[in-house]
Coordinates of C-alpha atoms and ligand atoms in Angstrom, one line a residue:
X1089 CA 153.6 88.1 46.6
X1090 CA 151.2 87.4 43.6
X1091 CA 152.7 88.1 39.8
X1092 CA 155.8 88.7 41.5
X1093 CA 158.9 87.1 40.0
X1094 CA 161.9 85.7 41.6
X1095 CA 163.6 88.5 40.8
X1096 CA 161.5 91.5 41.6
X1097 CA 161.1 89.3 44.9
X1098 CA 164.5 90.0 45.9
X1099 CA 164.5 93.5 45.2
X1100 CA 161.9 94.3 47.4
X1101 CA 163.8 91.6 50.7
X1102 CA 167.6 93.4 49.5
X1103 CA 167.6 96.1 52.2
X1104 CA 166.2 93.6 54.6
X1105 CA 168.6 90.8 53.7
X1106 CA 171.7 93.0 53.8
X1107 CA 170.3 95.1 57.8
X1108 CA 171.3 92.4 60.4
X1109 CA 170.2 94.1 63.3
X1110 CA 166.9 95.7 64.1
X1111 CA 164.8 96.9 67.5
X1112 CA 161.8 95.3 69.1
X1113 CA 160.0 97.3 71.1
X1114 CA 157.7 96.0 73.1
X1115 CA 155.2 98.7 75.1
X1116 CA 152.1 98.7 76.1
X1117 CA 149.5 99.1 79.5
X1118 CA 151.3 95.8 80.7
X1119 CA 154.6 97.8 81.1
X1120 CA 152.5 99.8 84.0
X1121 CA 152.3 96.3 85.7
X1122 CA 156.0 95.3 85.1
X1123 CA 155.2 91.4 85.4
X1124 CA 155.9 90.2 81.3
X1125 CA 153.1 91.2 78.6
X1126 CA 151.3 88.6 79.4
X1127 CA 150.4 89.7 82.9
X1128 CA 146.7 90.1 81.9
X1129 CA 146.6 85.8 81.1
X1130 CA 148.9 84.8 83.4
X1131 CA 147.5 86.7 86.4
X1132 CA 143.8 86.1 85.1
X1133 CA 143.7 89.6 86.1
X1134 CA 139.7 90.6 84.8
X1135 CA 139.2 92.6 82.1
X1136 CA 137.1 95.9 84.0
X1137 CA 140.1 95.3 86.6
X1138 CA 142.8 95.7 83.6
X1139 CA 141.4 98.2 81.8
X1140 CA 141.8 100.8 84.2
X1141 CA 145.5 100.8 83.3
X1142 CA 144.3 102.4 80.2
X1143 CA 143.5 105.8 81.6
X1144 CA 146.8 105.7 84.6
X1145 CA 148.8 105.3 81.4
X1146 CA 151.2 108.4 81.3
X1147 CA 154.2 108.5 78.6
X1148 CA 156.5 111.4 79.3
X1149 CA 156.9 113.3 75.9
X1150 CA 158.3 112.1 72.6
X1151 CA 160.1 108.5 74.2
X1152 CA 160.1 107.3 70.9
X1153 CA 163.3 109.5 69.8
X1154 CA 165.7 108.8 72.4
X1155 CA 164.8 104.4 71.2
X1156 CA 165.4 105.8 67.7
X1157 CA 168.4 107.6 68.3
X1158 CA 169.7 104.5 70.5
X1159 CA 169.2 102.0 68.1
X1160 CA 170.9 103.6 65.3
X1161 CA 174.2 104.1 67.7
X1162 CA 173.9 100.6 68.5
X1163 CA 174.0 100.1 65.0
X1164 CA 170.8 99.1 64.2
X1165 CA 169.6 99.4 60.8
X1166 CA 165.2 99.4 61.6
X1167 CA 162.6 99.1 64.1
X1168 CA 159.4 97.3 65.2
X1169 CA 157.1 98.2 67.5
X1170 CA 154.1 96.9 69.4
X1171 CA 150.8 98.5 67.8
X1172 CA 148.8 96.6 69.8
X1173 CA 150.0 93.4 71.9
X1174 CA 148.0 90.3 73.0
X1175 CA 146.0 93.1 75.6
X1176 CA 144.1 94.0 73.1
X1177 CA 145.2 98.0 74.2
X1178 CA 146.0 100.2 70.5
X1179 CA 148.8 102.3 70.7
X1180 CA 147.4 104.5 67.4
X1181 CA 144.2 106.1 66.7
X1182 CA 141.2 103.9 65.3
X1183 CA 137.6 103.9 64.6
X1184 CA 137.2 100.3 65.3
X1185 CA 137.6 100.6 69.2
X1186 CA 138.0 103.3 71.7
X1187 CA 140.8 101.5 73.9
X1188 CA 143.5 102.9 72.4
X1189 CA 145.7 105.5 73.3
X1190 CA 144.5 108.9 71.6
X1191 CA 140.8 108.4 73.3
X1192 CA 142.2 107.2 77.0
X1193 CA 145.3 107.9 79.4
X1194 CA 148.4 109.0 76.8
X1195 CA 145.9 111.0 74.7
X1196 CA 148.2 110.9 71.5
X1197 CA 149.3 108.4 69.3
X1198 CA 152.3 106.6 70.5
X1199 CA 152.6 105.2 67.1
X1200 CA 152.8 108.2 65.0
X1201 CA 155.5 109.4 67.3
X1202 CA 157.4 106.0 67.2
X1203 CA 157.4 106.2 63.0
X1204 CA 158.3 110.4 63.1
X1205 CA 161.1 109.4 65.6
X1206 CA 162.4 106.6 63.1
X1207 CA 162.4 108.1 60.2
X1208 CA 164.0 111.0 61.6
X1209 CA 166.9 108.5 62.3
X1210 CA 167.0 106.9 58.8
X1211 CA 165.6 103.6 59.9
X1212 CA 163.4 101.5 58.4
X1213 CA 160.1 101.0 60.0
X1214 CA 157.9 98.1 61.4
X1215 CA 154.7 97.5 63.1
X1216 CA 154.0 94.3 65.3
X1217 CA 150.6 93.9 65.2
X1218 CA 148.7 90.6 67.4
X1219 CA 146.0 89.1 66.3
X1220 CA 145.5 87.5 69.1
X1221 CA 143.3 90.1 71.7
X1222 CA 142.3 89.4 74.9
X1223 CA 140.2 92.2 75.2
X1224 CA 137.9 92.4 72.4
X1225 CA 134.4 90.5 72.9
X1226 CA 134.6 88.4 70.1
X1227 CA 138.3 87.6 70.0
X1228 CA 138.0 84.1 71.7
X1229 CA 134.6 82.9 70.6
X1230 CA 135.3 83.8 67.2
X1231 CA 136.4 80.3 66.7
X1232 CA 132.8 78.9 67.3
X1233 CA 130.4 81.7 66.9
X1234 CA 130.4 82.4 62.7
X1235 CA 128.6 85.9 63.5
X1236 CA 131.8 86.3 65.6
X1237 CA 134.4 85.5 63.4
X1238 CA 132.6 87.4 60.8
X1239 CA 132.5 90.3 63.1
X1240 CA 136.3 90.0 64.6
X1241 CA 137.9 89.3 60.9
X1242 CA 136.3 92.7 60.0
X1243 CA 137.8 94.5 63.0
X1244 CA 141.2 93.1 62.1
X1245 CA 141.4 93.9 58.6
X1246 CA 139.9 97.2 58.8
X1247 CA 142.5 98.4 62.1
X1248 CA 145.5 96.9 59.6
X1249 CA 143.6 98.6 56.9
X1250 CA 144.4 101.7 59.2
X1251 CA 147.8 100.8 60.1
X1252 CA 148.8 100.6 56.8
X1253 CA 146.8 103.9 55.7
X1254 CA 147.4 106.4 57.9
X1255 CA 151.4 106.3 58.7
X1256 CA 152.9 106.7 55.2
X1257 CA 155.7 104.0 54.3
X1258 CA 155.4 101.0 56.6
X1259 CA 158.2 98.7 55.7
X1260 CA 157.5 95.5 57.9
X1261 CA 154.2 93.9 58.8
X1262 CA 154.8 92.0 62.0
X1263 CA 152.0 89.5 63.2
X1264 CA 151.7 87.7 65.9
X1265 CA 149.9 85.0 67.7
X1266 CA 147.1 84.4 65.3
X1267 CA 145.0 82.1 67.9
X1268 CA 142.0 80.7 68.1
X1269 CA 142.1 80.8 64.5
X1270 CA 143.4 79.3 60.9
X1271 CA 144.8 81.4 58.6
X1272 CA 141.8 80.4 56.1
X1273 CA 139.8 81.6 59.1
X1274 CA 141.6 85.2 59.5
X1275 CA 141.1 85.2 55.6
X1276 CA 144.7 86.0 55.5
X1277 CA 145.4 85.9 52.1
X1278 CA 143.1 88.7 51.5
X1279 CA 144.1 90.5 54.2
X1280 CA 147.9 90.1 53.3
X1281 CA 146.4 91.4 49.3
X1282 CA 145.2 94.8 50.8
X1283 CA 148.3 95.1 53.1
X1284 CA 150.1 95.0 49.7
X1285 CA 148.0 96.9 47.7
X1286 CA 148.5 99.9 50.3
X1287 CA 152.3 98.9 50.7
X1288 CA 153.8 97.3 47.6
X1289 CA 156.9 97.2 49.0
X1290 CA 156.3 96.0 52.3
X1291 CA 157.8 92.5 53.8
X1292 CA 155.8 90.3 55.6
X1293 CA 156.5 88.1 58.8
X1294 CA 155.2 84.8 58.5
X1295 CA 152.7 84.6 62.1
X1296 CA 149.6 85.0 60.3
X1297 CA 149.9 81.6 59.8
X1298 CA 150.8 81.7 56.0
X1299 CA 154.4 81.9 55.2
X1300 CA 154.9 85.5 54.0
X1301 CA 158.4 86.9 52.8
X1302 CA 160.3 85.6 56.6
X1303 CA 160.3 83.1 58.8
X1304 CA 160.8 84.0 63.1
X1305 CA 162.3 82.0 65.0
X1306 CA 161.8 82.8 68.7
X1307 CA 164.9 83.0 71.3
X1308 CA 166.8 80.7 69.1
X1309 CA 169.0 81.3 66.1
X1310 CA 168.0 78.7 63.6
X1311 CA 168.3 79.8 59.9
X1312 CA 165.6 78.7 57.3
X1313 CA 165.8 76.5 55.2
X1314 CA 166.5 76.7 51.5
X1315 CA 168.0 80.2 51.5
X1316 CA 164.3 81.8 53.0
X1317 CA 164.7 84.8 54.5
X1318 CA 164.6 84.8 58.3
X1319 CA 165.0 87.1 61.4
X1320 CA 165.4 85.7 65.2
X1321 CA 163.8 87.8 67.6
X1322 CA 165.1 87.7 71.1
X1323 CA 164.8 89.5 74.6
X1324 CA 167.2 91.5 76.7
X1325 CA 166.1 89.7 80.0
X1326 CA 163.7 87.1 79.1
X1327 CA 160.6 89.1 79.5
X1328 CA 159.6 91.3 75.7
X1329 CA 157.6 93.6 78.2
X1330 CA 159.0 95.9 81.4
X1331 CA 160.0 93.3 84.0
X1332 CA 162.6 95.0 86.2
X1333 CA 162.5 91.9 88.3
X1334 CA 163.6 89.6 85.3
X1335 CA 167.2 91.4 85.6
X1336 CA 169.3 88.2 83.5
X1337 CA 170.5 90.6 81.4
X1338 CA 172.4 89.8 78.1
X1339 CA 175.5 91.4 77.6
X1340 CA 177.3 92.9 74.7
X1341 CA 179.6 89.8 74.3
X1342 CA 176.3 88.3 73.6
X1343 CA 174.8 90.3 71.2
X1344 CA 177.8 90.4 69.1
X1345 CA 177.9 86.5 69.1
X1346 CA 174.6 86.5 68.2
X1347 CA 175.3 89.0 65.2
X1348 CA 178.1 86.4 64.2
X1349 CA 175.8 83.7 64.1
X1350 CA 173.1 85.6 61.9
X1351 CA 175.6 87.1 59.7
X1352 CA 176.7 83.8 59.2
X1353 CA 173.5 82.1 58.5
X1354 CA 172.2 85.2 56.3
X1355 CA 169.6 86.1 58.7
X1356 CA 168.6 89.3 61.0
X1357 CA 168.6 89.7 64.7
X1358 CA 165.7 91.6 65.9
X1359 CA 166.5 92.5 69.4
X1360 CA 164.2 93.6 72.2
X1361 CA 163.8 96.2 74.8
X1362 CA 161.3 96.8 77.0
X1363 CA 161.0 100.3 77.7
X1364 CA 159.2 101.6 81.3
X1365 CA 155.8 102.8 81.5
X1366 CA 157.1 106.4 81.1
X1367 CA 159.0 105.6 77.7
X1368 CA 162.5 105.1 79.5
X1369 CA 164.4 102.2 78.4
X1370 CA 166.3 99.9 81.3
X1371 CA 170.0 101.8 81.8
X1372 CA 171.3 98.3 81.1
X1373 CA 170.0 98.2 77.6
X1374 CA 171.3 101.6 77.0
X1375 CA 174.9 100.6 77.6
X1376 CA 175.2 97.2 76.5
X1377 CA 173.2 98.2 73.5
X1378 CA 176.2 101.6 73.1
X1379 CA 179.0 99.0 73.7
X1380 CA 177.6 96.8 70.5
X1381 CA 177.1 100.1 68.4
X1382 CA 180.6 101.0 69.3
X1383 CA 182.1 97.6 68.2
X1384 CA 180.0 97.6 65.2
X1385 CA 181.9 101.1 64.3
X1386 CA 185.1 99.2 64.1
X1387 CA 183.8 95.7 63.1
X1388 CA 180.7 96.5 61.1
X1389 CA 181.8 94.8 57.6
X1390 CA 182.2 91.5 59.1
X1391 CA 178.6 91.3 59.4
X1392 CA 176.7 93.4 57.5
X1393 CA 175.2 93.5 54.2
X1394 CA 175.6 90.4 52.1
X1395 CA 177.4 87.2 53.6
X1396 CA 178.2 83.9 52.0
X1397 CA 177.5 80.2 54.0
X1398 CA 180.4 78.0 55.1
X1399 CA 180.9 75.3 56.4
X1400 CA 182.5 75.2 59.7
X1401 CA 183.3 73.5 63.2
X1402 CA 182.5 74.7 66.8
X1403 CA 185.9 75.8 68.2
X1404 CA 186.1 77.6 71.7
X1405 CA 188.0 80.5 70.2
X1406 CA 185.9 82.2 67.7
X1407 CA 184.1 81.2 64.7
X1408 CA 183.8 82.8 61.0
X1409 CA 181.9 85.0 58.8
X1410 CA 182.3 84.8 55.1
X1411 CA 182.2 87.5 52.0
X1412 CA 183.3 85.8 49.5
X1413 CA 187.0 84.7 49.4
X1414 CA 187.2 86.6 52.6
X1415 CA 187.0 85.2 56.0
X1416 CA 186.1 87.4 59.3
X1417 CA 187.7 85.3 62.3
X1418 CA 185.4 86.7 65.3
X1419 CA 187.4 86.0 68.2
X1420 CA 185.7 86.7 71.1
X1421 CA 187.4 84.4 73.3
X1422 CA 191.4 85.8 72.8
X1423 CA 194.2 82.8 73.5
X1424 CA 197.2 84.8 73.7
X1425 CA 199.9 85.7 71.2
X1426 CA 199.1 82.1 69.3
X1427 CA 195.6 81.2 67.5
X1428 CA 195.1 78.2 66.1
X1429 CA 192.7 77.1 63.8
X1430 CA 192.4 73.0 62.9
X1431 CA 190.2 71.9 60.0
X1432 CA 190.9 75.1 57.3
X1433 CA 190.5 73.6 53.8
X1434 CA 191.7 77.1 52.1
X1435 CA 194.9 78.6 51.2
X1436 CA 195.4 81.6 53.3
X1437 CA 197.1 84.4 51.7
X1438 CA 197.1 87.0 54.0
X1439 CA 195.7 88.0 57.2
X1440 CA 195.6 91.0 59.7
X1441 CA 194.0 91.9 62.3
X1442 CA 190.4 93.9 60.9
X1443 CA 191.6 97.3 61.0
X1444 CA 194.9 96.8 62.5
X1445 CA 198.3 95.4 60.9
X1446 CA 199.1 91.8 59.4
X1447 CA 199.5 88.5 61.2
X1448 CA 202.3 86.3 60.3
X1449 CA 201.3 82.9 60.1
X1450 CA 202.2 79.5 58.8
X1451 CA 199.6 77.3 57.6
X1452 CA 200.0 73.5 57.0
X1453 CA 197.6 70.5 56.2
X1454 CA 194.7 71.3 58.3
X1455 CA 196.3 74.1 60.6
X1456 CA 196.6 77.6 60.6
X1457 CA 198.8 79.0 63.4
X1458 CA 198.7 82.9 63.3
X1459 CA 201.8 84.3 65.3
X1460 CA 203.1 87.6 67.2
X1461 CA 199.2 88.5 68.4
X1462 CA 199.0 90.5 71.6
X1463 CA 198.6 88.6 74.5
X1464 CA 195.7 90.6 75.5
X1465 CA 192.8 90.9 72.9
X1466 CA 192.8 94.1 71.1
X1467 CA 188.9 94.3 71.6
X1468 CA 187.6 92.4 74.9
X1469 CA 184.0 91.8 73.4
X1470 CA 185.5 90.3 70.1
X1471 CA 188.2 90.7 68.0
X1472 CA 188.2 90.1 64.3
X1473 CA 190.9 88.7 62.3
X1474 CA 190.3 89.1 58.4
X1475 CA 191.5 87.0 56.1
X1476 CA 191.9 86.5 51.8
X1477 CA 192.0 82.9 50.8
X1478 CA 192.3 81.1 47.7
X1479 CA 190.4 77.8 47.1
X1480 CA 186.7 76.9 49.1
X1481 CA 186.7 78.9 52.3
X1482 CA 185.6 75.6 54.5
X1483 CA 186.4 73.6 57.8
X1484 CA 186.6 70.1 57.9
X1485 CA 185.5 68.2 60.4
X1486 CA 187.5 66.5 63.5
X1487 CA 187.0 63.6 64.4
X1488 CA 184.1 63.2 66.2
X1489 CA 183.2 66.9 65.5
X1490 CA 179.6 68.3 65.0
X1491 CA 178.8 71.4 62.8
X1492 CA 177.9 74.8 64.9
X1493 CA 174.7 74.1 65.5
X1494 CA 173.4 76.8 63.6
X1495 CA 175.0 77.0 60.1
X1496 CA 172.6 76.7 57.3
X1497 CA 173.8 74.0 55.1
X1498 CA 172.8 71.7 58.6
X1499 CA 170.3 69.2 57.4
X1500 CA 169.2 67.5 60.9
Ligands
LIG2517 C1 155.4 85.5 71.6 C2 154.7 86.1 72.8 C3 154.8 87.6 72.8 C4 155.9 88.3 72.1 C5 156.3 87.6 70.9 C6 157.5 88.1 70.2 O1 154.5 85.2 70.6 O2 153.4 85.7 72.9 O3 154.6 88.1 74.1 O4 155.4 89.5 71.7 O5 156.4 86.3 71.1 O6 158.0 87.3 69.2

């Protein structure tokens, strides 16, 4: 952000450094269809033909606190929600188009409710907001028509102009997609100026095609280079929309691995659900998403708030987290009553299992054996082992060894 030092820079990414985990929530007339948001392109399904979902649209009541309420007991720290998706369809009221939801089918604004609803939990808030739209008239041949561009640039900064208006404190700025044009083109800078003027301490994704406060790396976990701050964003299934037929669910086990692997890159996992038409989300999501907030009660320090990089080895057991001269062993696949862990450069001085009593173990040149563990893991999604070491907390590599694939300091 202009006359912005390094500094004041970081103030304003702290919360958003230190939060980890986040919700997507992806919801729009597409969730009607329950064939992936982008049923409209895919299905060349004509405009007059998809705009009738607009008025079947029917939300029961107030979805947007029972998402609220379930992300902060999966231990989710803030939210982002569709405002409007590639459809083109506006979840909020607007003067710059009447296909949105307070003039057709819901007849309220679905994002008022989403930001009362996650305030009321204490989490931050988000909007997602595409710039692509496959609705509006000029939102493809703006790239060739200049009266077009003109025309579409003006409908996008004034509905963000809204956005950021008329909701109070809006903490993230989401984009997406910004085809068919450049960011010159969107006049992104100045639109990013205003969004800052209105929200000085809002953080901004980097899909308008300048690179903002974060980079967004899609269904992969791949940190940023040179200490940028970055957030993967991933699906449930593998749909971001409803698709009850795309039922390759992830799993708790899953999620925490992926929390491990963030924590441990210094980034954020923004993860996705779908809800249904009416609001509800998928039972599935509910539970797996409970089971993580639950483990997250017992195992939350171990990934949240500031970590540290190190360097380390992919082992089938487990794999680390850092604070400092502390080490979180997340063990999430349990050997038996003996761990052991080749490669350790560090003194250990102590370690216990998080929570629970001391480990005995005996630790020689480039092995750690930790003794007298249960045979059966003490949590079945992933146990953590802490420990306090003396020296630089880093794994050497074996022979033939590659580093995790996704730990920071990774150069190739
Ligand atoms: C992609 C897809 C979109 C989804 C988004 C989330 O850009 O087009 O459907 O909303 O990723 O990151």
């Amino acid at each position: 952000m202009l006359g912005e030092t390094p500094e004041q820079r970081e103030q304003r990414l702290k919360w958003f450094r230190e939060a980890r985990f986040g919700m997507f929530i992806h919801w729009g007339l597409y969730s009607q269809l329950g064939r992936h948001e982008w049923v409209m392109n895919r299905e060349r399904i004509p405009i007059e033909e998809y705009e009738k979902l607009a008025d079947t649209w029917k939300p029961k009541p107030y979805p947007a606190r029972w998402w609220a309420r379930l992300a902060k007991l999966a231990g989710m720290r803030y939210m982002v929600m569709t405002t409007k998706h590639h459809e083109g369809f506006c979840l909020f009221n607007t003067q710059y188009t009447d296909y949105n939801a307070v003039k057709r089918g819901p007849r309220r604004d679905l994002v008022a409710e989403y930001v009362e609803a996650a305030r009321a939990e204490g989490l931050k808030v988000g909007f997602y907001y595409s710039l692509m739209d496959w609705h509006h008239p000029d939102g493809a041949r703006c790239k060739h028509d200049a009266a077009a561009r003109k025309r579409f640039v003006e409908f996008t900064h004034g509905i963000v102009r809204e956005l950021m208006t008329n909701y109070g404190k809006i903490d993230i700025l989401w984009y997406d997609v910004n085809w068919p044009l450049t960011a010159e083109e969107w006049e992104a800078e100045k639109m990013n100026r205003m969004v800052r003027e209105l929200q000085p301490h809002i953080i901004i994704n980097n899909r308008s095609g300048l690179p903002e406060d974060f980079g967004t790396p899609e269904q992969h976990i791949t940190p940023e280079p040179g200490g940028r701050m970055w957030e993967a964003c991933m699906t449930f299934n593998e749909s971001w929309g409803y698709t009850p037929i795309d039922n390759r669910w992830k799993d708790a086990w899953q999620i925490v691995s992926m929390l491990r692997q963030v924590a441990a890159g210094g980034g954020n996992l923004l993860l996705n659900i779908g809800p249904a038409p009416d609001g509800s989300v998928p039972e599935v999501c509910e539970q797996e998403l409970l089971k993580v907030g639950r483990w997250l009660q017992e195992y939350g320090p171990s990934v949240y708030d500031a970590t540290d990089p190190m360097q380390q080895e992919w082992m089938i057991t487990g794999a680390f987290t850092r604070k400092g001269q502390t080490l979180y062993y997340h063990c999430n696949r349990w050997p038996g009553s003996e761990l052991a862990i080749g490669g350790l450069q560090c003194r250990v001085l102590r370690a216990r299992l998080m929570n629970g009593p001391e480990v005995a173990f005996t630790q020689t040149e480039n092995r750690l054996v930790l003794h007298g563990l249960p045979e059966t893991p003490p949590n079945p999604i992933c146990t953590v082992i802490e420990m306090e070491v003396e020296g630089e907390p880093k794994q050497v590599l074996g022979a033939g060894c590659v580093l995790i694939e996704n730990d920071p300091w990774r150069t190739s």
